[in-house]
Coordinates of C-alpha atoms and ligand atoms in Angstrom, one line a residue:
X1 CA -6.7 -2.1 -6.0
X2 CA -6.8 -2.4 -9.8
X3 CA -4.2 -0.7 -12.0
X4 CA -5.2 2.0 -14.5
X5 CA -3.0 3.4 -17.2
X6 CA -3.5 5.4 -20.4
X7 CA -1.3 7.3 -22.9
X8 CA -2.1 9.7 -25.7
X9 CA 0.9 10.6 -27.8
X10 CA 2.5 11.8 -31.1
X11 CA 4.0 8.3 -31.3
X12 CA 2.8 4.7 -31.0
X13 CA 1.8 4.0 -27.4
X14 CA 1.3 0.2 -27.3
X15 CA 4.7 -0.9 -26.1
X16 CA 4.8 1.8 -23.4
X17 CA 1.2 1.0 -22.4
X18 CA 1.9 -2.6 -21.8
X19 CA 5.2 -1.8 -19.9
X20 CA 3.2 0.7 -17.8
X21 CA 0.7 -2.0 -17.1
X22 CA 3.4 -4.4 -15.9
X23 CA 4.7 -1.7 -13.6
X24 CA 1.2 -1.6 -12.1
X25 CA 0.6 -5.3 -11.9
X26 CA 1.2 -5.4 -8.2
X27 CA -2.1 -3.5 -7.8
X28 CA -4.1 -6.5 -9.0
X29 CA -3.2 -9.5 -11.2
X30 CA -6.1 -11.8 -12.1
X31 CA -6.8 -10.4 -15.5
X32 CA -5.8 -7.5 -17.7
X33 CA -6.4 -5.8 -21.0
X34 CA -5.8 -2.9 -23.3
X35 CA -8.0 -0.8 -25.7
X36 CA -6.7 1.3 -28.6
X37 CA -8.3 3.6 -31.1
X38 CA -7.3 2.5 -34.6
X39 CA -8.7 3.8 -37.9
X40 CA -11.7 5.2 -36.1
X41 CA -12.5 2.0 -34.3
X42 CA -12.0 0.6 -30.8
X43 CA -9.7 -2.4 -30.5
X44 CA -9.7 -4.4 -27.3
X45 CA -7.4 -7.2 -26.2
X46 CA -7.9 -8.8 -22.8
X47 CA -8.0 -12.0 -20.9
X48 CA -7.5 -13.7 -17.6
X49 CA -3.9 -14.3 -16.3
X50 CA -0.8 -12.3 -15.6
X51 CA 0.3 -9.6 -18.0
X52 CA 3.1 -11.7 -19.5
X53 CA 0.7 -14.6 -20.0
X54 CA -2.0 -12.4 -21.6
X55 CA 0.6 -10.6 -23.7
X56 CA 1.9 -13.9 -25.0
X57 CA -1.6 -15.0 -25.9
X58 CA -3.3 -11.8 -27.0
X59 CA -0.3 -9.7 -28.2
X60 CA -1.4 -6.7 -26.2
X61 CA 1.4 -4.6 -27.5
X62 CA 1.1 -5.4 -31.2
X63 CA -1.4 -2.8 -32.4
X64 CA 0.1 0.5 -33.6
X65 CA -1.9 3.4 -32.1
X66 CA -1.3 6.9 -30.6
X67 CA -4.0 6.5 -27.9
X68 CA -4.7 3.7 -25.5
X69 CA -6.0 2.7 -22.1
X70 CA -5.1 -0.3 -20.0
X71 CA -6.1 -2.1 -16.9
X72 CA -4.9 -4.9 -14.5
X73 CA -7.7 -6.3 -12.3
X74 CA -8.2 -7.4 -8.7
X75 CA -11.7 -8.8 -8.8
X76 CA -14.4 -7.3 -6.6
X77 CA -17.7 -7.7 -8.6
X78 CA -17.8 -10.7 -10.8
X79 CA -15.5 -13.6 -11.0
X80 CA -12.2 -13.9 -12.8
X81 CA -13.3 -14.3 -16.4
X82 CA -12.4 -12.8 -19.8
X83 CA -15.8 -11.1 -19.9
X84 CA -15.2 -9.4 -16.5
X85 CA -11.7 -8.3 -17.5
X86 CA -11.3 -4.6 -18.4
X87 CA -11.6 -2.7 -20.7
X88 CA -15.4 -2.8 -21.1
X89 CA -17.2 -1.7 -24.2
X90 CA -20.5 0.1 -24.4
X91 CA -23.5 -1.7 -26.1
X92 CA -23.1 0.2 -29.4
X93 CA -19.3 -0.1 -29.2
X94 CA -18.7 3.6 -29.1
X95 CA -17.2 4.0 -25.6
X96 CA -14.6 1.9 -23.9
X97 CA -13.6 2.3 -20.3
X98 CA -11.3 1.1 -17.5
X99 CA -12.4 1.5 -13.9
X100 CA -10.9 1.2 -10.5
X101 CA -13.2 1.3 -7.3
X102 CA -16.8 0.2 -6.8
X103 CA -19.9 1.8 -8.3
X104 CA -22.3 1.1 -5.4
X105 CA -25.5 2.0 -7.4
X106 CA -24.7 -0.1 -10.4
X107 CA -27.6 -2.5 -10.0
X108 CA -30.2 0.3 -10.2
X109 CA -28.4 1.9 -13.2
X110 CA -28.1 -1.4 -14.9
X111 CA -31.8 -2.1 -14.5
X112 CA -32.6 1.4 -15.9
X113 CA -30.5 1.0 -19.0
X114 CA -31.6 -2.5 -19.6
X115 CA -35.1 -1.2 -19.9
X116 CA -33.7 1.2 -22.6
X117 CA -32.5 -1.9 -24.5
X118 CA -28.8 -1.8 -23.4
X119 CA -27.3 -5.3 -23.1
X120 CA -24.6 -6.1 -20.6
X121 CA -21.8 -8.6 -21.2
X122 CA -20.1 -8.8 -17.8
X123 CA -21.0 -9.2 -14.2
X124 CA -19.0 -6.2 -13.2
X125 CA -20.1 -2.9 -11.7
X126 CA -17.7 -1.2 -14.1
X127 CA -19.5 -1.9 -17.4
X128 CA -22.3 0.5 -16.4
X129 CA -19.8 3.4 -16.8
X130 CA -19.3 2.6 -20.5
X131 CA -23.1 2.2 -21.0
X132 CA -23.9 5.5 -19.2
X133 CA -21.4 7.4 -21.3
X134 CA -22.9 6.1 -24.5
X135 CA -26.5 6.7 -23.2
X136 CA -25.7 10.3 -22.3
X137 CA -23.8 10.9 -25.5
X138 CA -26.9 9.8 -27.4
X139 CA -28.8 12.6 -25.6
X140 CA -26.2 15.4 -26.1
X141 CA -23.9 14.4 -28.9
X142 CA -21.1 15.9 -26.8
X143 CA -18.4 13.6 -25.2
X144 CA -17.5 16.0 -22.4
X145 CA -21.1 16.6 -21.5
X146 CA -21.7 12.8 -21.6
X147 CA -18.8 12.4 -19.1
X148 CA -20.2 15.1 -16.8
X149 CA -23.7 13.6 -16.9
X150 CA -22.3 10.1 -16.2
X151 CA -20.3 11.4 -13.2
X152 CA -23.5 12.9 -11.8
X153 CA -25.2 9.5 -12.0
X154 CA -22.5 7.5 -10.2
X155 CA -22.3 6.6 -6.5
X156 CA -19.4 4.9 -4.8
X157 CA -15.7 5.2 -5.4
X158 CA -14.2 5.3 -8.8
X159 CA -11.4 6.4 -11.1
X160 CA -12.2 5.7 -14.7
X161 CA -10.9 6.7 -18.1
X162 CA -12.6 6.4 -21.5
X163 CA -11.7 6.7 -25.2
X164 CA -14.2 7.0 -28.0
X165 CA -14.1 7.3 -31.8
X166 CA -16.3 10.4 -31.3
X167 CA -13.2 12.2 -30.1
X168 CA -10.4 10.0 -31.2
X169 CA -7.4 12.0 -30.0
X170 CA -8.4 12.5 -26.4
X171 CA -8.5 10.5 -23.1
X172 CA -11.3 11.5 -20.7
X173 CA -10.9 10.6 -17.1
X174 CA -12.2 11.3 -13.6
X175 CA -12.0 10.2 -10.0
X176 CA -14.0 10.1 -6.8
X177 CA -12.4 8.5 -3.7
X178 CA -10.1 6.4 -5.9
X179 CA -6.6 7.5 -7.0
X180 CA -5.9 8.9 -10.4
X181 CA -2.7 10.8 -11.5
X182 CA -1.7 12.6 -14.6
X183 CA 1.8 12.4 -16.0
X184 CA 2.8 15.4 -18.2
X185 CA 5.3 14.7 -20.9
X186 CA 6.6 16.9 -23.8
X187 CA 4.9 14.8 -26.5
X188 CA 2.7 12.4 -24.6
X189 CA 0.3 12.7 -21.7
X190 CA -0.3 9.8 -19.3
X191 CA -2.8 8.7 -16.7
X192 CA -2.1 6.2 -13.9
X193 CA -3.6 4.9 -10.7
X194 CA -0.1 5.5 -9.2
X195 CA 3.0 7.0 -10.5
X196 CA 4.6 3.7 -11.3
X197 CA 2.4 3.8 -14.4
X198 CA 4.5 6.5 -16.0
X199 CA 7.6 7.2 -13.9
X200 CA 9.7 5.6 -16.6
X201 CA 8.5 8.2 -19.1
X202 CA 7.9 11.4 -17.2
X203 CA 8.6 12.7 -13.7
X204 CA 6.0 15.5 -13.9
X205 CA 3.0 14.7 -12.0
X206 CA -0.5 16.1 -11.3
X207 CA -2.9 14.6 -8.8
X208 CA -6.6 14.8 -9.8
X209 CA -8.9 15.7 -6.9
X210 CA -12.2 14.1 -6.1
X211 CA -15.0 15.5 -8.3
X212 CA -12.6 16.6 -11.1
X213 CA -12.2 15.3 -14.6
X214 CA -9.4 15.7 -17.0
X215 CA -9.2 15.7 -20.8
X216 CA -5.8 14.8 -22.2
X217 CA -4.5 15.1 -25.7
X218 CA -0.9 14.7 -27.0
X219 CA -0.1 18.3 -26.3
X220 CA -1.5 18.8 -22.8
X221 CA -4.4 18.5 -20.5
X222 CA -7.3 20.4 -19.1
X223 CA -8.8 19.8 -15.6
X224 CA -12.3 20.8 -14.7
X225 CA -14.6 20.6 -11.7
X226 CA -17.5 18.3 -12.5
X227 CA -20.0 20.3 -10.4
X228 CA -19.2 23.8 -11.6
X229 CA -17.5 23.1 -15.0
X230 CA -14.8 25.6 -14.0
X231 CA -11.3 24.9 -15.1
X232 CA -8.8 24.1 -12.3
X233 CA -5.2 25.3 -12.3
X234 CA -2.7 22.8 -11.0
X235 CA 0.9 22.9 -10.1
X236 CA 3.0 20.2 -11.5
X237 CA 5.0 18.1 -8.9
X238 CA 8.4 16.9 -10.0
X239 CA 9.2 13.4 -8.9
X240 CA 12.7 12.9 -7.7
X241 CA 12.6 9.1 -7.5
X242 CA 14.6 7.3 -10.0
X243 CA 12.7 4.9 -12.3
X244 CA 15.5 2.4 -11.5
X245 CA 14.0 2.0 -8.0
X246 CA 11.0 0.3 -9.7
X247 CA 13.3 -2.4 -11.1
X248 CA 14.5 -5.6 -9.5
X249 CA 18.2 -4.6 -9.8
X250 CA 19.5 -8.2 -9.9
X251 CA 17.5 -9.5 -6.9
X252 CA 15.3 -12.5 -7.6
X253 CA 12.3 -10.7 -6.0
X254 CA 11.3 -7.2 -5.2
X255 CA 10.6 -8.3 -1.6
X256 CA 14.3 -9.2 -1.2
X257 CA 15.4 -6.0 -3.0
X258 CA 13.2 -3.9 -0.7
X259 CA 14.4 -5.6 2.4
X260 CA 17.9 -4.8 1.3
X261 CA 16.9 -1.2 1.0
X262 CA 15.9 -1.0 4.6
X263 CA 19.3 0.5 5.8
X264 CA 18.9 3.2 3.1
X265 CA 15.3 4.1 3.9
X266 CA 16.1 4.4 7.6
X267 CA 18.9 6.8 6.7
X268 CA 16.6 8.8 4.4
X269 CA 14.0 9.2 7.2
X270 CA 16.7 10.4 9.5
X271 CA 17.6 13.1 6.9
X272 CA 14.0 14.4 6.5
X273 CA 13.5 18.0 7.4
X274 CA 13.3 18.5 11.1
X275 CA 10.6 21.1 10.7
X276 CA 8.2 18.5 9.3
X277 CA 8.8 16.3 12.3
X278 CA 8.6 19.2 14.7
X279 CA 5.3 20.3 13.3
X280 CA 3.8 16.8 13.8
X281 CA 5.2 16.8 17.4
X282 CA 3.6 20.2 17.9
X283 CA 0.2 19.0 16.6
X284 CA 0.4 16.0 19.0
X285 CA 1.3 18.3 21.9
X286 CA -1.6 20.7 21.2
X287 CA -4.2 17.9 20.8
X288 CA -6.3 16.7 23.8
X289 CA -6.7 13.3 22.2
X290 CA -4.5 11.6 19.7
X291 CA -5.1 8.5 17.5
X292 CA -2.7 6.7 15.4
X293 CA -4.3 4.6 12.7
X294 CA -3.6 2.5 9.6
X295 CA -4.4 -0.9 8.2
X296 CA -2.4 -4.2 8.1
X297 CA 1.2 -3.6 8.5
X298 CA 0.7 0.2 8.6
X299 CA -1.5 -0.4 11.6
X300 CA 1.2 -2.5 13.2
X301 CA 3.6 0.3 12.6
X302 CA 1.4 2.5 14.8
X303 CA 1.3 -0.2 17.5
X304 CA 5.1 -0.4 17.5
X305 CA 5.2 3.4 17.5
X306 CA 2.8 3.4 20.4
X307 CA 5.4 1.6 22.6
X308 CA 8.2 3.9 21.4
X309 CA 6.1 7.0 22.1
X310 CA 5.2 5.8 25.5
X311 CA 8.9 5.2 26.3
X312 CA 10.0 8.6 24.9
X313 CA 7.2 10.8 26.2
X314 CA 5.8 8.8 29.2
X315 CA 2.3 9.2 27.6
X316 CA -0.2 6.7 26.1
X317 CA -1.4 7.4 22.6
X318 CA -4.3 5.5 21.2
X319 CA -3.9 3.3 18.2
X320 CA -7.0 2.1 16.4
X321 CA -7.4 0.0 13.2
X322 CA -8.7 2.4 10.6
X323 CA -11.7 0.2 9.6
X324 CA -13.0 0.3 13.2
X325 CA -12.6 4.0 13.6
X326 CA -16.1 5.1 13.0
X327 CA -17.4 2.4 15.4
X328 CA -15.5 3.4 18.5
X329 CA -13.5 6.5 17.8
X330 CA -14.3 9.7 19.7
X331 CA -13.3 12.9 17.9
X332 CA -13.8 16.6 18.0
X333 CA -11.8 19.6 17.2
X334 CA -9.3 18.9 19.9
X335 CA -8.5 15.5 18.4
X336 CA -5.6 14.7 16.2
X337 CA -5.6 11.6 13.9
X338 CA -2.3 10.4 12.5
X339 CA -2.5 7.9 9.7
X340 CA 0.2 5.7 8.4
X341 CA 0.1 4.4 4.9
X342 CA 2.6 3.3 2.2
X343 CA 0.2 3.9 -0.7
X344 CA -1.7 6.8 0.7
X345 CA -4.8 5.3 -1.0
X346 CA -6.0 2.7 1.5
X347 CA -9.8 3.0 1.5
X348 CA -10.3 2.3 5.3
X349 CA -7.5 4.7 6.3
X350 CA -8.9 7.4 4.0
X351 CA -12.4 6.8 5.4
X352 CA -11.1 7.1 9.0
X353 CA -9.4 10.4 8.1
X354 CA -12.6 11.7 6.4
X355 CA -14.7 10.7 9.4
X356 CA -12.4 12.5 11.8
X357 CA -12.2 15.6 9.6
X358 CA -15.9 15.8 9.3
X359 CA -16.1 16.0 13.0
X360 CA -13.6 18.8 13.1
X361 CA -10.5 16.8 14.1
X362 CA -7.1 17.6 12.8
X363 CA -5.3 15.1 10.6
X364 CA -1.7 14.2 9.8
X365 CA -0.1 11.3 7.9
X366 CA 3.1 9.5 7.3
X367 CA 2.9 8.4 3.6
X368 CA 5.3 7.0 1.0
X369 CA 3.5 7.5 -2.3
X370 CA 3.9 11.0 -3.8
X371 CA 0.8 12.4 -5.3
X372 CA -1.4 10.1 -3.2
X373 CA -4.9 11.1 -2.0
X374 CA -3.8 11.0 1.6
X375 CA -0.7 13.2 1.1
X376 CA -3.0 15.9 -0.2
X377 CA -6.0 15.5 2.1
X378 CA -4.4 15.7 5.5
X379 CA -3.5 18.9 7.4
X380 CA 0.1 17.9 7.7
X381 CA 2.0 15.2 5.9
X382 CA 5.4 13.6 6.3
X383 CA 6.5 12.1 3.0
X384 CA 8.9 9.4 4.1
X385 CA 10.7 9.2 0.7
X386 CA 11.3 5.4 0.7
X387 CA 11.0 5.1 -3.0
X388 CA 8.6 2.8 -4.8
X389 CA 7.7 -0.4 -3.0
X390 CA 6.7 -2.8 -5.7
X391 CA 6.4 -6.1 -3.7
X392 CA 2.8 -6.3 -2.5
X393 CA 4.1 -6.9 1.0
X394 CA 5.2 -3.8 2.8
X395 CA 8.8 -4.1 4.3
X396 CA 11.1 -1.1 3.8
X397 CA 8.2 1.4 3.9
X398 CA 7.0 0.0 7.2
X399 CA 10.4 0.2 8.9
X400 CA 10.9 3.7 7.7
X401 CA 7.5 4.7 9.1
X402 CA 8.4 3.4 12.5
X403 CA 11.6 5.5 12.4
X404 CA 9.6 8.6 11.3
X405 CA 7.4 8.2 14.4
X406 CA 10.3 7.5 16.6
X407 CA 11.8 10.8 15.5
X408 CA 8.5 12.5 16.4
X409 CA 8.6 10.8 19.8
X410 CA 12.2 12.1 20.4
X411 CA 11.0 15.6 19.4
X412 CA 8.1 15.4 21.8
X413 CA 10.1 13.9 24.6
X414 CA 12.7 16.6 24.3
X415 CA 9.9 19.2 24.5
X416 CA 8.3 17.6 27.6
X417 CA 11.7 17.0 29.4
X418 CA 14.3 19.5 28.2
X419 CA 16.5 18.4 31.2
X420 CA 17.0 15.1 29.5
X421 CA 18.5 16.6 26.3
X422 CA 21.6 14.4 26.5
X423 CA 19.5 11.2 26.7
X424 CA 17.4 12.2 23.6
X425 CA 20.6 13.0 21.7
X426 CA 21.8 9.5 22.6
X427 CA 18.6 8.0 21.2
X428 CA 19.1 10.0 18.0
X429 CA 22.7 8.7 17.7
X430 CA 21.4 5.2 18.2
X431 CA 18.9 5.4 15.4
X432 CA 21.6 6.8 13.1
X433 CA 23.4 3.5 13.8
X434 CA 20.4 1.4 12.8
X435 CA 21.3 1.1 9.1
X436 CA 24.7 -0.3 9.8
X437 CA 23.2 -3.0 12.1
X438 CA 20.5 -3.9 9.6
X439 CA 23.2 -4.1 7.0
X440 CA 25.1 -6.5 9.2
X441 CA 21.9 -8.7 9.5
X442 CA 21.6 -8.7 5.7
X443 CA 25.2 -9.5 5.1
X444 CA 25.9 -12.0 7.9
X445 CA 22.6 -13.5 8.8
X446 CA 20.7 -14.0 5.5
X447 CA 22.4 -17.4 5.0
X448 CA 21.6 -18.6 8.5
X449 CA 18.0 -17.4 8.2
X450 CA 17.7 -19.2 4.9
X451 CA 19.0 -22.4 6.4
X452 CA 16.5 -22.1 9.3
X453 CA 13.7 -21.4 6.8
X454 CA 14.6 -24.6 4.9
X455 CA 14.2 -26.6 8.1
X456 CA 11.0 -25.1 9.4
X457 CA 9.0 -24.4 6.2
X458 CA 6.8 -27.5 6.7
X459 CA 5.3 -26.2 10.0
X460 CA 2.0 -24.7 9.0
X461 CA 0.8 -23.3 12.3
X462 CA 2.7 -20.6 14.1
X463 CA 2.4 -18.4 17.2
X464 CA 4.4 -15.2 17.1
X465 CA 5.1 -14.1 20.6
X466 CA 6.7 -11.2 22.5
X467 CA 6.3 -8.9 25.4
X468 CA 6.3 -5.1 25.5
X469 CA 7.4 -3.6 22.2
X470 CA 8.4 -7.1 21.1
X471 CA 4.8 -8.1 21.1
X472 CA 4.1 -5.2 18.6
X473 CA 7.0 -6.5 16.5
X474 CA 5.6 -10.0 16.6
X475 CA 2.3 -8.7 15.1
X476 CA 4.2 -7.5 12.1
X477 CA 6.3 -10.7 11.9
X478 CA 3.2 -12.9 11.9
X479 CA 1.4 -10.9 9.2
X480 CA 4.4 -11.0 7.0
X481 CA 4.8 -14.8 7.4
X482 CA 1.1 -15.5 6.7
X483 CA 0.6 -13.3 3.7
X484 CA 3.6 -14.5 1.8
X485 CA 3.7 -18.2 2.9
X486 CA 0.0 -18.9 3.4
X487 CA 0.9 -20.6 6.7
X488 CA -1.2 -19.7 9.7
X489 CA 0.5 -17.3 12.1
X490 CA -1.1 -15.7 15.1
X491 CA 0.5 -13.2 17.3
X492 CA -0.1 -12.4 20.9
X493 CA 1.7 -11.3 24.1
X494 CA 3.6 -13.9 26.0
X495 CA 1.3 -13.3 28.9
X496 CA -1.9 -13.7 26.9
X497 CA -0.7 -17.0 25.4
X498 CA -1.2 -18.7 28.7
X499 CA -4.8 -17.8 28.8
X500 CA -6.2 -20.3 26.3
X501 CA -3.9 -20.5 23.3
X502 CA -1.4 -22.7 25.2
X503 CA -3.8 -25.6 24.7
X504 CA -2.7 -25.6 21.0
X505 CA 0.9 -26.4 21.9
X506 CA 2.2 -29.8 20.7
X507 CA 5.1 -30.9 18.5
X508 CA 3.3 -29.7 15.4
X509 CA 2.9 -26.1 16.5
X510 CA 5.8 -23.7 15.9
X511 CA 6.4 -20.6 18.0
X512 CA 8.6 -17.6 17.1
X513 CA 9.8 -15.6 20.2
X514 CA 11.1 -12.1 19.8
X515 CA 13.2 -11.9 22.9
X516 CA 14.3 -8.6 24.4
X517 CA 17.9 -8.1 25.3
X518 CA 18.9 -9.2 28.8
X519 CA 19.4 -5.6 29.8
X520 CA 15.6 -5.3 29.8
X521 CA 15.5 -7.6 32.8
X522 CA 11.9 -8.1 33.5
X523 CA 10.7 -8.3 29.9
X524 CA 13.5 -10.7 29.1
X525 CA 12.9 -13.0 32.1
X526 CA 9.1 -13.1 31.6
X527 CA 9.6 -13.8 27.9
X528 CA 12.0 -16.7 28.6
X529 CA 9.5 -18.1 31.1
X530 CA 7.0 -18.3 28.3
X531 CA 9.6 -20.1 26.2
X532 CA 10.0 -22.6 29.0
X533 CA 6.2 -23.1 29.2
X534 CA 6.0 -23.9 25.5
X535 CA 9.1 -26.2 25.6
X536 CA 7.6 -28.0 28.6
X537 CA 4.6 -28.9 26.3
X538 CA 6.7 -30.2 23.5
X539 CA 6.4 -27.2 21.3
X540 CA 9.0 -26.1 18.7
X541 CA 10.5 -22.7 19.4
X542 CA 12.5 -20.4 17.1
X543 CA 14.1 -17.7 19.2
X544 CA 15.1 -14.3 17.7
X545 CA 17.4 -12.7 20.2
X546 CA 20.7 -10.9 20.7
X547 CA 22.2 -13.0 23.6
X548 CA 24.6 -15.9 23.6
X549 CA 23.6 -19.2 22.0
X550 CA 20.8 -20.7 24.0
X551 CA 20.2 -24.5 23.8
X552 CA 16.6 -24.0 24.9
X553 CA 15.6 -22.9 21.5
X554 CA 15.1 -25.4 18.7
X555 CA 16.4 -22.9 16.2
X556 CA 17.7 -19.4 16.8
X557 CA 18.5 -16.2 15.0
X558 CA 21.2 -14.3 16.9
X559 CA 21.1 -10.6 16.1
X560 CA 23.9 -8.2 16.5
X561 CA 24.2 -6.8 20.0
X562 CA 22.9 -3.3 19.3
X563 CA 21.7 -0.6 21.7
X564 CA 18.4 -1.9 23.3
X565 CA 16.5 1.2 22.0
X566 CA 16.9 0.1 18.3
X567 CA 16.8 -3.7 18.9
X568 CA 13.1 -3.9 17.9
X569 CA 14.0 -2.4 14.5
X570 CA 16.5 -5.2 14.0
X571 CA 13.9 -7.8 15.0
X572 CA 11.6 -6.4 12.3
X573 CA 14.2 -6.7 9.6
X574 CA 15.0 -10.3 10.7
X575 CA 11.2 -11.2 10.6
X576 CA 11.0 -9.8 7.1
X577 CA 13.9 -12.1 6.0
X578 CA 12.4 -15.1 7.7
X579 CA 9.1 -14.7 5.9
X580 CA 10.9 -14.2 2.7
X581 CA 13.0 -17.3 2.9
X582 CA 10.2 -19.6 4.0
X583 CA 8.2 -18.3 1.0
X584 CA 11.2 -19.0 -1.3
X585 CA 11.4 -22.6 0.0
X586 CA 7.7 -23.0 -0.5
X587 CA 8.0 -21.5 -4.0
X588 CA 5.3 -19.0 -3.3
X589 CA 4.4 -16.1 -5.6
X590 CA 6.4 -13.8 -3.4
X591 CA 5.9 -10.4 -4.9
X592 CA 2.3 -11.0 -5.7
X593 CA 0.8 -13.4 -3.1
X594 CA -2.6 -14.9 -3.9
X595 CA -5.6 -12.7 -3.2
X596 CA -3.6 -9.6 -2.2
X597 CA -3.1 -6.3 -3.9
X598 CA -0.8 -3.5 -3.1
X599 CA -3.3 -0.8 -2.3
X600 CA -6.7 -1.8 -1.1
X601 CA -8.9 1.0 -2.3
X602 CA -12.3 -0.7 -1.7
X603 CA -14.2 -1.3 1.6
Ligands
F6R701 C1 1.3 -6.0 4.6 C2 0.7 -5.1 3.6 C3 -0.7 -4.6 4.0 C4 -0.7 -3.1 4.0 C5 -2.1 -2.5 4.2 C6 -2.0 -1.0 4.3 O1 2.6 -6.4 4.1 O2 1.2 -4.8 2.7 O3 -1.1 -5.1 5.2 O4 0.2 -2.7 5.0 O5 -2.9 -2.9 3.2 O6 -1.5 -0.4 3.1 P1 -1.0 1.0 3.1 O7 0.2 1.1 3.9 O8 -0.8 1.3 1.6 O9 -2.1 1.9 3.6

């Protein structure tokens, strides 16, 4: 949710620290700040606003120091104020911290320390961490012991880091159910809530596990278990992503850049090792019960995949929104839970996986972020390799995840029905053609979609409708439109629309129909009947389809005539462009829409 960064180095860190913070800004952007150690004292600069605004006002990168920590906030406890912005200082000003997550017992701890004379300056749960560190240091006069004692007092989810004049050349940090990575460089060590914090400076990464803490100095690091005090040996993962992927590369927004990367990420997923896909297929085959889960777009990926899996295997696999998992899920050792997540850090999805694991279920995941908690915690992971996704909205990562699950479906289908090998090979060949069709949409339809967006941007209420897999696509299309334009968009099946929602239809209400190709006769005919029903009531209809021009639609996006199997993927790409261009017309904050954050690591 929030972004955490820290650097300890032989050289000045301030410029790198603020740059690193900017690379994390997509994790939260209501306030930010930095803390350095200079001449044996803590210096904090922070305020509300974006990093560039606060940098202009507070000159975050001016101080010269070889050690610093930084934070960009997405408010949970306490409003958006300067006092609530991180870093937070302890009462006697000897410890400064940055924190990501939620300390659930902060009220009790606050009361306890208030009785000891500690005064609090913010409304946050985070400040308690600084106070506890100081309190425990007073007892032991040992920074490491104070950290361990503090960890033992905290409940909830957290990743935090501290620096202190008591040990001025080291960063101390820890995590529990909140991400924290270490970047290892030759003359500098880094921490970050994800690898965008330091990918520009080092590609050597270590993931801290829950219950561990790390102590970093300019030469290296030590990792220990907070319960046993024992040192942990860790292998360094080398990141192959190019730092360039985290830059806009000439596009006005990351969202557009990332939509333009959709052909490439589909291609990449098609090149992933077959063994990884085969292993997931084998796990599905061996399980008695299978759930696919995720949140937001990642959940919709599972719904789209559910239709593909049904088509390829003839079987029904459950999908369940991760936050409802514990409420209705039924799992035992014969159950497999497959999570989908771009960040690999989504609280609800991790909770669902933990809940399943605790009851003996097997777990697997399709994940984009290297070093993420999910990629380590599951029994089997498919790293989709789509590169950093910086825009808060998930576009390219989602499309790649669908393709990873289609590949799994093809593998499973081939296993169940070896006699249909030729048909499955044909499906594989069709997916391999997807990048070229999406490229065609980007090259030839962007202008038309932009023109349509400029005509429809004033419509503030939308239904997104489809049938079959196109219903699943409409779920994703509606979410994308609402999160980036702030217009209301609701998705449902064409059939369901008649059972109540149709009463909303008038000339002010817009409908987007994702229309299957005519070859899918029944689906196509039924969808077009729904279009007629809306037109008969004076509704405005935008059709997304691959047929000839149809005067029934008020506006239409005519997609390339691709094989029906991959048409839903083309509709997804078109829906991403549509949301983008409406948001451009409305001058929305496209890469960082209001109230959102890239990875939601809190309940
Ligand atoms: C939508 C979006 C969110 C995420 C959701 C899950 O564009 O970005 O709905 O899809 O928060 O995030 P991950 O995939 O990181 O688990």
